[in-house]
Short mmCIF file of C-alpha atoms and ligand atoms in Angstrom, two decimals:
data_model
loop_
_atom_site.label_atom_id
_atom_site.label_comp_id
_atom_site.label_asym_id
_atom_site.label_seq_id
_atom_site.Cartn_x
_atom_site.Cartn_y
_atom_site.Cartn_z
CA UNK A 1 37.72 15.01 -11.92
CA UNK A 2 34.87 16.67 -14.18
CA UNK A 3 31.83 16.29 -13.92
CA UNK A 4 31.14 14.02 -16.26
CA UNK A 5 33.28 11.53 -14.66
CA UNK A 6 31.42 11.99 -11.59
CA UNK A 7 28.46 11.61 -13.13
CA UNK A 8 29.81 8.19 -15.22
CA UNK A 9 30.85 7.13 -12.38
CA UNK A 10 27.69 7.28 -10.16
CA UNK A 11 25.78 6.03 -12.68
CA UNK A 12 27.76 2.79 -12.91
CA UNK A 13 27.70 2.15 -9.20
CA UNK A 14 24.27 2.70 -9.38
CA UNK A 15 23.86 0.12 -12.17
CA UNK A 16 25.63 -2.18 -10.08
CA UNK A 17 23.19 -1.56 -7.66
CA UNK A 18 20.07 -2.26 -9.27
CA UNK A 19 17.22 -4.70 -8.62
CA UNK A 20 17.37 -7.80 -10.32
CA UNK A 21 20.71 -7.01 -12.34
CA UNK A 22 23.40 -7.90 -9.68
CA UNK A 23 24.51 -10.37 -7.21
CA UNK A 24 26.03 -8.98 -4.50
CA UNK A 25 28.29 -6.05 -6.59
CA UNK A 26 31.77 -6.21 -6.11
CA UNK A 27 33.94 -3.27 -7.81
CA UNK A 28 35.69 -6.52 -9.98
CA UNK A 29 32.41 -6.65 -11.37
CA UNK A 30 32.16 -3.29 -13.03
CA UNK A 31 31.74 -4.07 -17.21
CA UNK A 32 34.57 -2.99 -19.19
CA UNK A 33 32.32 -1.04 -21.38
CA UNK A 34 31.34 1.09 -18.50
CA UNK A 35 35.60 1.30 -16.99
CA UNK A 36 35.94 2.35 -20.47
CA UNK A 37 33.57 5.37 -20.64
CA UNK A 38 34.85 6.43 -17.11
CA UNK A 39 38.47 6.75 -18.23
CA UNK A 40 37.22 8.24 -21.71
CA UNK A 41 35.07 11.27 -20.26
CA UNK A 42 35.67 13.45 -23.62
CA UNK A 43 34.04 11.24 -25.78
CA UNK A 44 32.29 9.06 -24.29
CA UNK A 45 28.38 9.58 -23.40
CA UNK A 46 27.54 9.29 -19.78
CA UNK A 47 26.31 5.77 -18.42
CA UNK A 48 22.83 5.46 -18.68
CA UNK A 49 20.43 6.39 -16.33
CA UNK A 50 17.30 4.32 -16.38
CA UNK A 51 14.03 4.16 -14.42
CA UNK A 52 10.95 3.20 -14.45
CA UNK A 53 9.29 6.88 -15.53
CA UNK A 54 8.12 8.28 -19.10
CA UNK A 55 11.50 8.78 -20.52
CA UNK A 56 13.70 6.54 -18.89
CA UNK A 57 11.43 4.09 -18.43
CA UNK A 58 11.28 0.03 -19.43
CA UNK A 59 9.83 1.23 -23.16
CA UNK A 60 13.15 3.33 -23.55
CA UNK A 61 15.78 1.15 -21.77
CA UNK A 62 17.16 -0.67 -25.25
CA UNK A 63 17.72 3.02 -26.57
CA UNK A 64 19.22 3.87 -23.40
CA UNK A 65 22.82 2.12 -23.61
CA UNK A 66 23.88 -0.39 -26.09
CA UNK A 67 24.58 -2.88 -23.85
CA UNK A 68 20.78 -2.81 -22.63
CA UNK A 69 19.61 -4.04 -26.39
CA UNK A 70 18.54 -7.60 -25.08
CA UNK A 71 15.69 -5.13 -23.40
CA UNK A 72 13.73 -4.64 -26.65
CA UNK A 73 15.67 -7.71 -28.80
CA UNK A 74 15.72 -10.55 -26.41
CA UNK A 75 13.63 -13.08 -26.93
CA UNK A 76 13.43 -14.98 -23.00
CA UNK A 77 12.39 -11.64 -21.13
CA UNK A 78 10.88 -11.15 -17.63
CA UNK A 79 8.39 -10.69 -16.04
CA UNK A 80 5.85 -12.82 -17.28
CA UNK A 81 2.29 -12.95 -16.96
CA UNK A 82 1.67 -16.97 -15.73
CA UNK A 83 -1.36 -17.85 -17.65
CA UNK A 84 -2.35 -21.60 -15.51
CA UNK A 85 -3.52 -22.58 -18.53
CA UNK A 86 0.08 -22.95 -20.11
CA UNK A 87 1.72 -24.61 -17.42
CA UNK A 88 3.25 -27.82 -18.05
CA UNK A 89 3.50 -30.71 -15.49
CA UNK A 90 7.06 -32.06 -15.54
CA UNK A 91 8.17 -35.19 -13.86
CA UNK A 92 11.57 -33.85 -13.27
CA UNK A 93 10.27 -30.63 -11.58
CA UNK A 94 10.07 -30.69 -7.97
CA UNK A 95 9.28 -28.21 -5.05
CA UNK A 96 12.14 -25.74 -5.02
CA UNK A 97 14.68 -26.86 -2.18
CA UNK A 98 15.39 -23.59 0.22
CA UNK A 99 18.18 -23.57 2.41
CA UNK A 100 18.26 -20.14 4.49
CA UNK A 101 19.57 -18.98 7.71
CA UNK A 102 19.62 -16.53 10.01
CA UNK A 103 21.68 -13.81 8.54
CA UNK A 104 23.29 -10.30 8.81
CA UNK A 105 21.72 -7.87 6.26
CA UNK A 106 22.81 -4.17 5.02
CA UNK A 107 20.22 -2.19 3.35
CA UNK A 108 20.50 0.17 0.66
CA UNK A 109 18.11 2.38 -1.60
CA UNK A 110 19.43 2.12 -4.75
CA UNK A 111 17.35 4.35 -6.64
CA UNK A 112 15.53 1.67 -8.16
CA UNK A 113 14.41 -0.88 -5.30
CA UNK A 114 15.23 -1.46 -1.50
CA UNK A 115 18.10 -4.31 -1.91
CA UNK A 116 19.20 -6.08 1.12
CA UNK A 117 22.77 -7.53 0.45
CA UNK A 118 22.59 -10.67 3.07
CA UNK A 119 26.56 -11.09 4.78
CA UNK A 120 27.57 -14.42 3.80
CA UNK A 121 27.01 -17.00 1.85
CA UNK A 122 25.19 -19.38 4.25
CA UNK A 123 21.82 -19.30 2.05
CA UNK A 124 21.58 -21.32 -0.98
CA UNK A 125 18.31 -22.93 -3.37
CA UNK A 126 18.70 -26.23 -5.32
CA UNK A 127 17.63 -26.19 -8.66
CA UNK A 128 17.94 -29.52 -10.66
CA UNK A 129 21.29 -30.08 -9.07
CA UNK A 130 22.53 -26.87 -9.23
CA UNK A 131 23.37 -25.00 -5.99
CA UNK A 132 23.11 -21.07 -6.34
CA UNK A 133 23.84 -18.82 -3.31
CA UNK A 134 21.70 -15.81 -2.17
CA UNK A 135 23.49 -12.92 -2.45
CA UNK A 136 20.60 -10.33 -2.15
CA UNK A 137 16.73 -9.66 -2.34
CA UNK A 138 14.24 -6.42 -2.82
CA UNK A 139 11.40 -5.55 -4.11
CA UNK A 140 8.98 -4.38 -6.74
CA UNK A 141 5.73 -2.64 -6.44
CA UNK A 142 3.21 -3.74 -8.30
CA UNK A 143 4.17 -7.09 -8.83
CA UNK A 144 6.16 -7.82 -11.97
CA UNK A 145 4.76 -11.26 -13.00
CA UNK A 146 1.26 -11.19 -13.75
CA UNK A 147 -1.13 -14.36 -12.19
CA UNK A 148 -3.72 -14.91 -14.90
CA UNK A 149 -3.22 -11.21 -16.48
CA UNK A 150 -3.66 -10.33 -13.09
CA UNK A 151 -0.69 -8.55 -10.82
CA UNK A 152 -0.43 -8.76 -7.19
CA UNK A 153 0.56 -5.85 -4.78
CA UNK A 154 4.02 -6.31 -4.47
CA UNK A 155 6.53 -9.08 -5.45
CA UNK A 156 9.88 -10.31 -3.75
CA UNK A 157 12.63 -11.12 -5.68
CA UNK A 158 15.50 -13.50 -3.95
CA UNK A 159 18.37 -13.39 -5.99
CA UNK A 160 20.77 -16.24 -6.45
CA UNK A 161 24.12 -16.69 -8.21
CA UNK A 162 25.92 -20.46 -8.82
CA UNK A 163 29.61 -20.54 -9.02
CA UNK A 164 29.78 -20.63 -12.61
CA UNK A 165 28.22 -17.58 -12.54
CA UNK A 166 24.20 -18.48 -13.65
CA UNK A 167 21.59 -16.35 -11.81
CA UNK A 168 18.45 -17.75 -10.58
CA UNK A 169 15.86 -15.69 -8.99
CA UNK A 170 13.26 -16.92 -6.57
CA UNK A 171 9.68 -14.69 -7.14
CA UNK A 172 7.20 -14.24 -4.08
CA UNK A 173 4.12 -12.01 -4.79
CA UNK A 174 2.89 -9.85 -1.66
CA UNK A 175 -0.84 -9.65 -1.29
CA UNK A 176 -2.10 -7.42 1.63
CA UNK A 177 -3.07 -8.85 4.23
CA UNK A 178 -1.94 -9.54 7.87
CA UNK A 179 0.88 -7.57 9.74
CA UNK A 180 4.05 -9.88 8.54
CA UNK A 181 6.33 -9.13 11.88
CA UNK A 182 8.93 -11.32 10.16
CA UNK A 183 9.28 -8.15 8.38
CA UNK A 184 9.25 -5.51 10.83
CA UNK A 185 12.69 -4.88 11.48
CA UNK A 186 12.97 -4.15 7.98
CA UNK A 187 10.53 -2.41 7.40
CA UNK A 188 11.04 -0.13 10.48
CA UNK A 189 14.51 0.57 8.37
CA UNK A 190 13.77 1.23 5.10
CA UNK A 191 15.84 4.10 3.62
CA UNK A 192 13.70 6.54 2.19
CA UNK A 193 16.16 8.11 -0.43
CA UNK A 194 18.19 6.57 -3.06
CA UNK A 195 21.80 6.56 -1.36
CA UNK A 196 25.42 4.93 -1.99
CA UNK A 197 25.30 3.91 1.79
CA UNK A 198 24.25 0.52 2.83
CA UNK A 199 23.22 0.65 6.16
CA UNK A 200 23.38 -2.55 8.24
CA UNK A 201 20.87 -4.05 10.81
CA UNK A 202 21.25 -4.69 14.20
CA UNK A 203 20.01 -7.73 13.81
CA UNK A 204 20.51 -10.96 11.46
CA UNK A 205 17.07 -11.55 9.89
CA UNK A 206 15.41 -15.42 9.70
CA UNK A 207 15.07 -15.62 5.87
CA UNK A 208 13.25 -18.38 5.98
CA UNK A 209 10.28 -16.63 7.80
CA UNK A 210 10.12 -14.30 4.78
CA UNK A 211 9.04 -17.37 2.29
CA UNK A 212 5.16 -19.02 2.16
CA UNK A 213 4.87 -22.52 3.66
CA UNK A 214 4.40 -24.27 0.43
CA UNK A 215 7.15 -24.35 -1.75
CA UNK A 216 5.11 -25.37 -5.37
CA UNK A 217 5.97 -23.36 -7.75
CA UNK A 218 6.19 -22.32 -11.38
CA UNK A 219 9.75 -22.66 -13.03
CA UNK A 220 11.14 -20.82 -16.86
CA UNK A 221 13.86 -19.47 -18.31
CA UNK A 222 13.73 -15.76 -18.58
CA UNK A 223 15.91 -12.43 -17.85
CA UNK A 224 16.93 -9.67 -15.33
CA UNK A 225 13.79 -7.74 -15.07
CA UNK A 226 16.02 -4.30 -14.89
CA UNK A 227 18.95 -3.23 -17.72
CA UNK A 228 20.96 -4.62 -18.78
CA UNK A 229 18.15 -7.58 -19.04
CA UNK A 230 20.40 -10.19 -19.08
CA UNK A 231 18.64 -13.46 -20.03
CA UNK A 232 19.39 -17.36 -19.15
CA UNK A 233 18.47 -16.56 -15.39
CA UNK A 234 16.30 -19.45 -14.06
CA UNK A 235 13.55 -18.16 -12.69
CA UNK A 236 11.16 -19.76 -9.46
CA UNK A 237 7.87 -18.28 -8.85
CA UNK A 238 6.04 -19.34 -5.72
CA UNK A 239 2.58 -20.28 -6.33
CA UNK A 240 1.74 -19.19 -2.79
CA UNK A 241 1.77 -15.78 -1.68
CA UNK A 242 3.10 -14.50 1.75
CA UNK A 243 1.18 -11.11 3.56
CA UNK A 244 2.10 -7.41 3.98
CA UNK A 245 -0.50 -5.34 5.86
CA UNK A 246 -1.86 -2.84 3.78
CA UNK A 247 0.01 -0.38 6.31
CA UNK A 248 3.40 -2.37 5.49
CA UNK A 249 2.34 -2.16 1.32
CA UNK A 250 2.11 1.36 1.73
CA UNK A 251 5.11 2.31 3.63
CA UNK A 252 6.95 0.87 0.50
CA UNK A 253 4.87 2.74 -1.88
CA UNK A 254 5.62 6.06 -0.31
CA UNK A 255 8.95 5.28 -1.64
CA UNK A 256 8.47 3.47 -4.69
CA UNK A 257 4.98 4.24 -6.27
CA UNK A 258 5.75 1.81 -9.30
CA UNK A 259 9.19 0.23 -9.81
CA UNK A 260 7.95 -2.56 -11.74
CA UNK A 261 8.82 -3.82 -15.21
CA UNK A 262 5.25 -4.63 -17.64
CA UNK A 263 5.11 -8.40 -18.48
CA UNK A 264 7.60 -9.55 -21.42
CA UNK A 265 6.22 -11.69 -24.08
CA UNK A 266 6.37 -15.58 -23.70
CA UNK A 267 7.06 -16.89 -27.15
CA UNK A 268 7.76 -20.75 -27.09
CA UNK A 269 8.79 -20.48 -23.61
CA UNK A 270 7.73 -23.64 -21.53
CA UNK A 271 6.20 -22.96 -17.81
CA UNK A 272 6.70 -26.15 -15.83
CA UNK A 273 5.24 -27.23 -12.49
CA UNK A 274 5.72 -30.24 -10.36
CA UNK A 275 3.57 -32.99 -12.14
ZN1 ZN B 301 13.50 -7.74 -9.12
#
């Protein structure tokens, strides 16, 4: 094995790792592009490594790997700033229908985010008929989406997968506030270096005490917000915000100072609420 194997290599399991990109990785998963440039170390370039600094960063990802091109040419991207004044009332929009448990977590820093890969698949959202199944959340910090140009501390991202394979991504920003103990065991556990390990907790955490009361919320069509942004994800974005103590906002900042993507243009894209 050279070392540009190992290098190949660790970059693709770290790709499959990555914030909003993946449900749950499996190795079955891997692209065939990046099996291919594994078994073809001579010629092939290394997978990309991307980040969210000056030269790797979410201005540079399209130029990064071909298959990351929808970053700079698609046309749906996320985030999104959610301007109130665009938001459309629909009549067949209605409060986003949660369905979590209690649930056995590992936790892993991936390099790009804390992701905690939840056990089973227990925990699903209903989105006009469609059932999708958690399969993992982390975080960003800043926000991603923008409220009125305006982005919030930290955002949540509660990533779901359907069985045909359609993501759908439920979006809570984090505005300090209040010591959130339905976050301390967590929190007490949060890995501060990027590792291949996931590390489980002891134990299972009550997702539903991570969401806001009210479930309104603002509904579009976008992307992954990290490579190889992916788009036709159906994305949910809470209108109400839950609390982190500016102690608990900080704790993740020591580790990730910014791992946020800058808002994405909307186009034509429609932003519907609950009429
Ligand atoms: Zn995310």
């Amino acid at each position: 094995m050279n070392r540009t194997w190992q290098f190949t290599a660790l970059s693709a399991a770290l790709l499959l790792l990555a914030g909003c990109g993946q449900a749950n990785p499996a190795p079955a998963s891997v692209p065939a592009e990046s099996a291919g440039q594994a078994a073809d170390s001579t010629t092939a370039a290394p997978a990309a490594h991307w980040s969210y600094d000056q030269e790797h960063g979410p201005a540079h990802w399209a130029e990064l790997e071909t298959g990351f091109s929808a970053c700079r040419t698609g046309q749906e991207q996320s985030p999104i700033d959610i301007e109130h004044a665009r938001l459309v009332p629909s009549p067949t929009v209605h409060p986003v229908d949660i369905h979590y448990s209690t649930t056995p977590v590992t936790v892993i820093n991936n390099g790009h985010t804390i992701q905690v890969n939840v056990q089973n698949k227990d925990n699903y959202i209903m989105i006009e008929g469609r059932k999708y199944t958690l399969a993992q959340f982390h975080f960003h910090h800043p926000s991603e989406h923008q409220i009125d140009g305006k982005n919030a501390e930290m955002e949540l991202h509660l990533v779901h997968k359907s069985a045909d394979g359609q993501s759908a991504v439920l979006g809570i920003l984090i505005h300090p506030g209040s010591d959130n103990h339905a976050f301390d065991q967590l929190w007490s556990h949060l890995p501060d270096h990027e590792s291949e390990q996931e590390v489980p907790l002891a134990d299972p955490i009550q997702l539903s005490k991570l969401l806001p009361a009210d479930r309104h919320a603002v509904h579009y069509t976008g992307s992954l917000t990290t490579p190889p942004c992916t788009e036709h994800v159906s994305w949910t974005v809470l209108e109400q915000p839950i609390e982190l103590s500016a102690e608990q906002i900080q704790r993740f900042a020591t580790i990730f100072p910014d791992n946020h993507r800058p808002v994405q243009s909307v186009g034509s894209r429609e932003l519907y609420t609950e009429q």
